[in-house]
PDB file of C-alpha atoms in Angstrom:
ATOM      1  CA  MET V   1      60.662 -33.369  38.109  1.00 52.00           C
ATOM      2  CA  THR V   2      57.839 -31.696  36.182  1.00 61.00           C
ATOM      3  CA  ALA V   3      55.067 -34.000  34.991  1.00 65.00           C
ATOM      4  CA  GLY V   4      55.050 -32.506  31.494  1.00 74.00           C
ATOM      5  CA  LEU V   5      52.131 -31.846  29.198  1.00 80.00           C
ATOM      6  CA  PHE V   6      51.618 -35.235  27.572  1.00 82.00           C
ATOM      7  CA  CYS V   7      50.505 -38.736  28.389  1.00 78.00           C
ATOM      8  CA  ALA V   8      52.903 -41.468  29.467  1.00 85.00           C
ATOM      9  CA  ARG V   9      54.239 -41.803  25.898  1.00 88.00           C
ATOM     10  CA  GLY V  10      55.558 -38.221  25.927  1.00 90.00           C
ATOM     11  CA  TYR V  11      54.178 -37.247  22.542  1.00 91.00           C
ATOM     12  CA  ARG V  12      50.978 -36.652  20.603  1.00 91.00           C
ATOM     13  CA  LEU V  13      50.349 -36.768  16.876  1.00 91.00           C
ATOM     14  CA  LEU V  14      49.381 -33.461  15.321  1.00 91.00           C
ATOM     15  CA  ASN V  15      47.148 -33.647  12.263  1.00 92.00           C
ATOM     16  CA  GLY V  16      46.390 -30.862   9.836  1.00 89.00           C
ATOM     17  CA  TRP V  17      48.536 -27.947  11.007  1.00 89.00           C
ATOM     18  CA  CYS V  18      48.219 -26.954   7.348  1.00 90.00           C
ATOM     19  CA  ARG V  19      46.860 -28.478   4.144  1.00 92.00           C
ATOM     20  CA  PRO V  20      49.185 -31.167   2.696  1.00 94.00           C
ATOM     21  CA  GLU V  21      49.441 -29.365  -0.654  1.00 95.00           C
ATOM     22  CA  THR V  22      50.493 -26.145   1.113  1.00 93.00           C
ATOM     23  CA  ALA V  23      53.182 -28.001   3.060  1.00 92.00           C
ATOM     24  CA  ARG V  24      54.434 -29.740  -0.083  1.00 92.00           C
ATOM     25  CA  ALA V  25      54.586 -26.431  -1.996  1.00 93.00           C
ATOM     26  CA  CYS V  26      56.649 -24.907   0.821  1.00 89.00           C
ATOM     27  CA  ALA V  27      58.930 -27.962   0.767  1.00 89.00           C
ATOM     28  CA  ALA V  28      59.384 -27.677  -3.005  1.00 90.00           C
ATOM     29  CA  GLU V  29      60.563 -24.071  -2.582  1.00 86.00           C
ATOM     30  CA  ARG V  30      63.025 -25.113   0.138  1.00 83.00           C
ATOM     31  CA  ILE V  31      64.356 -27.943  -2.032  1.00 84.00           C
ATOM     32  CA  ARG V  32      64.934 -25.579  -4.968  1.00 82.00           C
ATOM     33  CA  GLU V  33      66.744 -23.103  -2.674  1.00 78.00           C
ATOM     34  CA  HIS V  34      69.091 -25.725  -1.277  1.00 75.00           C
ATOM     35  CA  GLU V  35      69.743 -28.037  -4.243  1.00 73.00           C
ATOM     36  CA  VAL V  36      72.818 -26.123  -5.306  1.00 67.00           C
ATOM     37  CA  ALA V  37      74.344 -26.058  -1.824  1.00 63.00           C
ATOM     38  CA  ARG V  38      73.279 -29.673  -1.147  1.00 61.00           C
ATOM     39  CA  THR V  39      72.301 -28.602   2.366  1.00 59.00           C
ATOM     40  CA  THR V  40      70.814 -31.385   4.479  1.00 60.00           C
ATOM     41  CA  VAL V  41      70.120 -29.613   7.773  1.00 57.00           C
ATOM     42  CA  ILE V  42      69.234 -25.949   8.091  1.00 60.00           C
ATOM     43  CA  ARG V  43      69.610 -24.845  11.700  1.00 58.00           C
ATOM     44  CA  ASP V  44      67.457 -22.186  13.349  1.00 60.00           C
ATOM     45  CA  GLN V  45      65.132 -21.874  10.373  1.00 67.00           C
ATOM     46  CA  HIS V  46      62.443 -20.269  12.518  1.00 63.00           C
ATOM     47  CA  VAL V  47      64.844 -17.435  13.408  1.00 63.00           C
ATOM     48  CA  ARG V  48      66.689 -16.882  10.143  1.00 65.00           C
ATOM     49  CA  GLN V  49      64.129 -17.639   7.422  1.00 73.00           C
ATOM     50  CA  GLU V  50      60.962 -15.629   6.788  1.00 80.00           C
ATOM     51  CA  TRP V  51      59.090 -18.674   5.476  1.00 80.00           C
ATOM     52  CA  ALA V  52      59.848 -20.612   8.686  1.00 80.00           C
ATOM     53  CA  GLN V  53      58.840 -17.650  10.846  1.00 82.00           C
ATOM     54  CA  SER V  54      55.422 -17.760   9.169  1.00 85.00           C
ATOM     55  CA  VAL V  55      55.233 -21.546   9.722  1.00 85.00           C
ATOM     56  CA  VAL V  56      55.739 -21.197  13.495  1.00 84.00           C
ATOM     57  CA  ARG V  57      52.979 -18.561  13.508  1.00 87.00           C
ATOM     58  CA  THR V  58      50.463 -20.729  11.626  1.00 88.00           C
ATOM     59  CA  PRO V  59      47.075 -20.195  13.326  1.00 90.00           C
ATOM     60  CA  ARG V  60      46.402 -23.920  13.799  1.00 89.00           C
ATOM     61  CA  LEU V  61      49.796 -24.434  15.466  1.00 88.00           C
ATOM     62  CA  LEU V  62      49.393 -21.425  17.717  1.00 90.00           C
ATOM     63  CA  TYR V  63      45.906 -22.615  18.698  1.00 92.00           C
ATOM     64  CA  VAL V  64      47.297 -25.998  19.812  1.00 92.00           C
ATOM     65  CA  VAL V  65      50.343 -24.489  21.537  1.00 91.00           C
ATOM     66  CA  ARG V  66      48.297 -21.805  23.355  1.00 93.00           C
ATOM     67  CA  ASN V  67      45.961 -24.520  24.644  1.00 92.00           C
ATOM     68  CA  LEU V  68      49.003 -26.268  26.131  1.00 91.00           C
ATOM     69  CA  LEU V  69      51.077 -23.302  27.339  1.00 92.00           C
ATOM     70  CA  GLY V  70      48.724 -20.327  27.663  1.00 92.00           C
ATOM     71  CA  PRO V  71      48.404 -17.121  25.625  1.00 92.00           C
ATOM     72  CA  ASP V  72      52.026 -15.944  25.897  1.00 91.00           C
ATOM     73  CA  VAL V  73      54.308 -18.037  23.695  1.00 90.00           C
ATOM     74  CA  ALA V  74      57.825 -17.544  22.303  1.00 86.00           C
ATOM     75  CA  VAL V  75      60.275 -19.644  20.318  1.00 80.00           C
ATOM     76  CA  PRO V  76      63.851 -19.894  21.600  1.00 72.00           C
ATOM     77  CA  TRP V  77      66.912 -20.044  19.438  1.00 57.00           C
ATOM     78  CA  GLN V  78      68.009 -23.698  19.058  1.00 50.00           C
ATOM     79  CA  LEU V  79      66.873 -25.325  22.285  1.00 44.00           C
ATOM     80  CA  ASP V  80      65.638 -28.877  22.495  1.00 51.00           C
ATOM     81  CA  GLY V  81      65.164 -29.057  26.223  1.00 49.00           C
ATOM     82  CA  VAL V  82      68.661 -28.916  27.651  1.00 51.00           C
ATOM     83  CA  ILE V  83      71.860 -27.355  26.417  1.00 55.00           C
ATOM     84  CA  ASP V  84      74.956 -26.237  28.263  1.00 55.00           C
ATOM     85  CA  ARG V  85      73.434 -22.898  29.340  1.00 59.00           C
ATOM     86  CA  HIS V  86      69.648 -23.483  29.454  1.00 70.00           C
ATOM     87  CA  VAL V  87      67.085 -26.057  30.585  1.00 76.00           C
ATOM     88  CA  LEU V  88      63.420 -25.949  29.584  1.00 80.00           C
ATOM     89  CA  ASP V  89      60.643 -26.575  32.111  1.00 84.00           C
ATOM     90  CA  ALA V  90      58.705 -29.467  30.556  1.00 84.00           C
ATOM     91  CA  GLY V  91      55.464 -28.110  32.028  1.00 87.00           C
ATOM     92  CA  ARG V  92      55.872 -24.816  30.150  1.00 88.00           C
ATOM     93  CA  SER V  93      57.476 -25.893  26.871  1.00 88.00           C
ATOM     94  CA  VAL V  94      56.775 -28.164  23.929  1.00 89.00           C
ATOM     95  CA  SER V  95      58.770 -29.446  20.940  1.00 89.00           C
ATOM     96  CA  LEU V  96      57.151 -29.757  17.537  1.00 89.00           C
ATOM     97  CA  TRP V  97      58.367 -31.638  14.486  1.00 88.00           C
ATOM     98  CA  LEU V  98      56.420 -30.537  11.416  1.00 89.00           C
ATOM     99  CA  ALA V  99      56.441 -32.521   8.172  1.00 90.00           C
ATOM    100  CA  LEU V 100      56.541 -30.488   4.959  1.00 90.00           C
ATOM    101  CA  THR V 101      56.922 -33.663   2.886  1.00 90.00           C
ATOM    102  CA  ASP V 102      55.499 -37.129   3.472  1.00 88.00           C
ATOM    103  CA  THR V 103      57.921 -38.876   5.798  1.00 83.00           C
ATOM    104  CA  THR V 104      58.573 -42.569   6.269  1.00 77.00           C
ATOM    105  CA  ALA V 105      60.962 -43.669   8.995  1.00 70.00           C
ATOM    106  CA  GLY V 106      61.903 -40.035   9.488  1.00 72.00           C
ATOM    107  CA  LEU V 107      61.528 -39.452  13.198  1.00 82.00           C
ATOM    108  CA  HIS V 108      62.430 -42.036  15.830  1.00 84.00           C
ATOM    109  CA  VAL V 109      61.189 -41.606  19.425  1.00 87.00           C
ATOM    110  CA  ILE V 110      61.549 -43.601  22.625  1.00 87.00           C
ATOM    111  CA  PRO V 111      58.045 -43.533  24.138  1.00 89.00           C
ATOM    112  CA  GLY V 112      58.086 -42.791  27.864  1.00 87.00           C
ATOM    113  CA  SER V 113      61.744 -41.716  27.916  1.00 84.00           C
ATOM    114  CA  GLN V 114      60.755 -38.268  29.216  1.00 86.00           C
ATOM    115  CA  ARG V 115      59.882 -39.865  32.573  1.00 83.00           C
ATOM    116  CA  ALA V 116      63.618 -40.201  33.290  1.00 80.00           C
ATOM    117  CA  ASP V 117      63.845 -36.382  33.084  1.00 75.00           C
ATOM    118  CA  TYR V 118      66.722 -34.748  31.218  1.00 71.00           C
ATOM    119  CA  PRO V 119      69.956 -36.698  30.880  1.00 65.00           C
ATOM    120  CA  PRO V 120      73.084 -34.823  31.969  1.00 62.00           C
ATOM    121  CA  TYR V 121      74.199 -32.345  29.325  1.00 57.00           C
ATOM    122  CA  GLY V 122      76.311 -34.214  26.799  1.00 55.00           C
ATOM    123  CA  GLY V 123      75.082 -37.548  28.183  1.00 56.00           C
ATOM    124  CA  ALA V 124      74.510 -40.344  25.725  1.00 57.00           C
ATOM    125  CA  VAL V 125      71.413 -42.475  25.298  1.00 57.00           C
ATOM    126  CA  GLN V 126      72.132 -46.130  25.943  1.00 57.00           C
ATOM    127  CA  ARG V 127      72.095 -48.383  22.856  1.00 54.00           C
ATOM    128  CA  GLN V 128      69.520 -50.703  24.414  1.00 48.00           C
ATOM    129  CA  ASP V 129      67.191 -47.716  24.821  1.00 59.00           C
ATOM    130  CA  LEU V 130      67.417 -47.002  21.085  1.00 61.00           C
ATOM    131  CA  ALA V 131      66.147 -50.526  20.363  1.00 66.00           C
ATOM    132  CA  GLN V 132      62.940 -49.617  22.218  1.00 73.00           C
ATOM    133  CA  GLY V 133      62.328 -46.745  19.839  1.00 81.00           C
ATOM    134  CA  LEU V 134      59.434 -46.246  17.510  1.00 86.00           C
ATOM    135  CA  SER V 135      59.606 -44.854  13.999  1.00 86.00           C
ATOM    136  CA  ILE V 136      56.957 -42.174  13.376  1.00 87.00           C
ATOM    137  CA  GLU V 137      55.631 -41.689   9.847  1.00 88.00           C
ATOM    138  CA  ARG V 138      53.786 -38.448   9.169  1.00 90.00           C
ATOM    139  CA  PRO V 139      52.169 -37.066   6.008  1.00 92.00           C
ATOM    140  CA  ALA V 140      52.920 -33.550   4.786  1.00 93.00           C
ATOM    141  CA  GLY V 141      51.033 -30.943   6.801  1.00 93.00           C
ATOM    142  CA  SER V 142      51.061 -32.993   9.997  1.00 93.00           C
ATOM    143  CA  GLY V 143      53.546 -33.325  12.802  1.00 91.00           C
ATOM    144  CA  LEU V 144      54.414 -34.516  16.247  1.00 92.00           C
ATOM    145  CA  LEU V 145      54.087 -32.640  19.556  1.00 92.00           C
ATOM    146  CA  MET V 146      56.675 -33.834  22.068  1.00 92.00           C
ATOM    147  CA  ASP V 147      57.671 -33.372  25.673  1.00 90.00           C
ATOM    148  CA  THR V 148      60.989 -31.485  25.513  1.00 86.00           C
ATOM    149  CA  ARG V 149      62.617 -34.335  27.490  1.00 85.00           C
ATOM    150  CA  LEU V 150      61.519 -37.088  25.088  1.00 86.00           C
ATOM    151  CA  VAL V 151      64.518 -38.871  23.552  1.00 83.00           C
ATOM    152  CA  HIS V 152      64.224 -38.610  19.775  1.00 81.00           C
ATOM    153  CA  ARG V 153      66.302 -38.416  16.623  1.00 80.00           C
ATOM    154  CA  CYS V 154      65.930 -38.187  12.878  1.00 78.00           C
ATOM    155  CA  LEU V 155      67.093 -41.333  11.177  1.00 73.00           C
ATOM    156  CA  PRO V 156      69.286 -41.109   8.084  1.00 74.00           C
ATOM    157  CA  HIS V 157      67.145 -40.427   5.052  1.00 72.00           C
ATOM    158  CA  GLN V 158      67.000 -43.388   2.689  1.00 74.00           C
ATOM    159  CA  GLY V 159      64.392 -42.152   0.215  1.00 73.00           C
ATOM    160  CA  SER V 160      64.976 -40.778  -3.252  1.00 76.00           C
ATOM    161  CA  ALA V 161      62.889 -37.625  -2.690  1.00 79.00           C
ATOM    162  CA  PRO V 162      64.129 -35.034  -0.179  1.00 80.00           C
ATOM    163  CA  ARG V 163      62.687 -35.058   3.344  1.00 81.00           C
ATOM    164  CA  VAL V 164      61.775 -31.587   4.600  1.00 84.00           C
ATOM    165  CA  ALA V 165      60.601 -30.818   8.140  1.00 85.00           C
ATOM    166  CA  VAL V 166      60.695 -27.974  10.637  1.00 85.00           C
ATOM    167  CA  SER V 167      61.682 -28.606  14.239  1.00 84.00           C
ATOM    168  CA  VAL V 168      60.797 -25.902  16.753  1.00 85.00           C
ATOM    169  CA  ARG V 169      60.278 -25.427  20.483  1.00 85.00           C
ATOM    170  CA  TYR V 170      57.633 -23.181  21.984  1.00 87.00           C
ATOM    171  CA  VAL V 171      57.952 -21.821  25.514  1.00 87.00           C
ATOM    172  CA  ALA V 172      55.741 -19.955  27.968  1.00 89.00           C
ATOM    173  CA  PRO V 173      57.094 -17.210  30.259  1.00 86.00           C
ATOM    174  CA  GLY V 174      59.450 -18.644  32.861  1.00 82.00           C
ATOM    175  CA  ALA V 175      60.071 -21.883  30.935  1.00 84.00           C
ATOM    176  CA  VAL V 176      63.785 -21.281  30.409  1.00 78.00           C
ATOM    177  CA  ALA V 177      66.057 -21.889  33.401  1.00 73.00           C
ATOM    178  CA  ARG V 178      69.433 -20.230  32.887  1.00 67.00           C
ATOM    179  CA  ARG V 179      72.813 -21.583  33.772  1.00 64.00           C
ATOM    180  CA  GLU V 180      75.910 -19.424  34.064  1.00 64.00           C
ATOM    181  CA  HIS V 181      73.896 -16.183  33.815  1.00 62.00           C
ATOM    182  CA  ALA V 182      73.122 -16.862  30.135  1.00 62.00           C
ATOM    183  CA  GLN V 183      70.186 -14.987  28.644  1.00 63.00           C
ATOM    184  CA  PRO V 184      67.967 -16.955  26.262  1.00 64.00           C
ATOM    185  CA  ASP V 185      67.181 -15.406  22.904  1.00 70.00           C
ATOM    186  CA  LEU V 186      63.388 -15.644  22.769  1.00 76.00           C
ATOM    187  CA  ARG V 187      61.210 -14.639  19.803  1.00 75.00           C
ATOM    188  CA  PRO V 188      57.644 -13.885  20.995  1.00 80.00           C
ATOM    189  CA  VAL V 189      54.985 -15.238  18.644  1.00 80.00           C
ATOM    190  CA  SER V 190      51.893 -14.711  20.818  1.00 82.00           C
ATOM    191  CA  GLY V 191      50.771 -12.665  23.812  1.00 81.00           C
ATOM    192  CA  THR V 192      51.863  -9.503  25.544  1.00 77.00           C
ATOM    193  CA  SER V 193      53.718 -10.660  28.682  1.00 70.00           C
ATOM    194  CA  TRP V 194      57.150 -10.565  27.118  1.00 65.00           C
TER     195      TRP V 194
END
């Protein structure tokens, strides 16, 4: 088992990846775009949407991620650590949850859960483990860096204003272990070793 990049909790708060007013303006645009469709979750934003591609390339984010992973960094298509065809090396990958709006009770984590390594694919988290969780509140323009093995979820949104966030994984070369000869779809965002 890889030790991972974080302390025993498995996460670290990230402050100021952008100015709060910039994050809120971006969120307002997203809300306008999706009001008609009443979309609640937009998958693979960082691959499909130009605005999200620029978010994952924000200089402050890349500075933090490069300090953790090295100069060569890519973002995979919809990986959160383990899926049926890929597993991320926790020592060469990081998950980020970035708040574009002020969030209260938005993200729920189980501190230290990454120490149990990845559960089997499709495995469920035990109900008693969920009771140990911690709700993370983050203002717009901030976020949470997480070990890719950390058990986490977004709780149902109870507020009257929309909650907008970007969830993305960054990986260094060699971070993606393949199963069944599957090739990961990586989008380089930094470096030349790709």
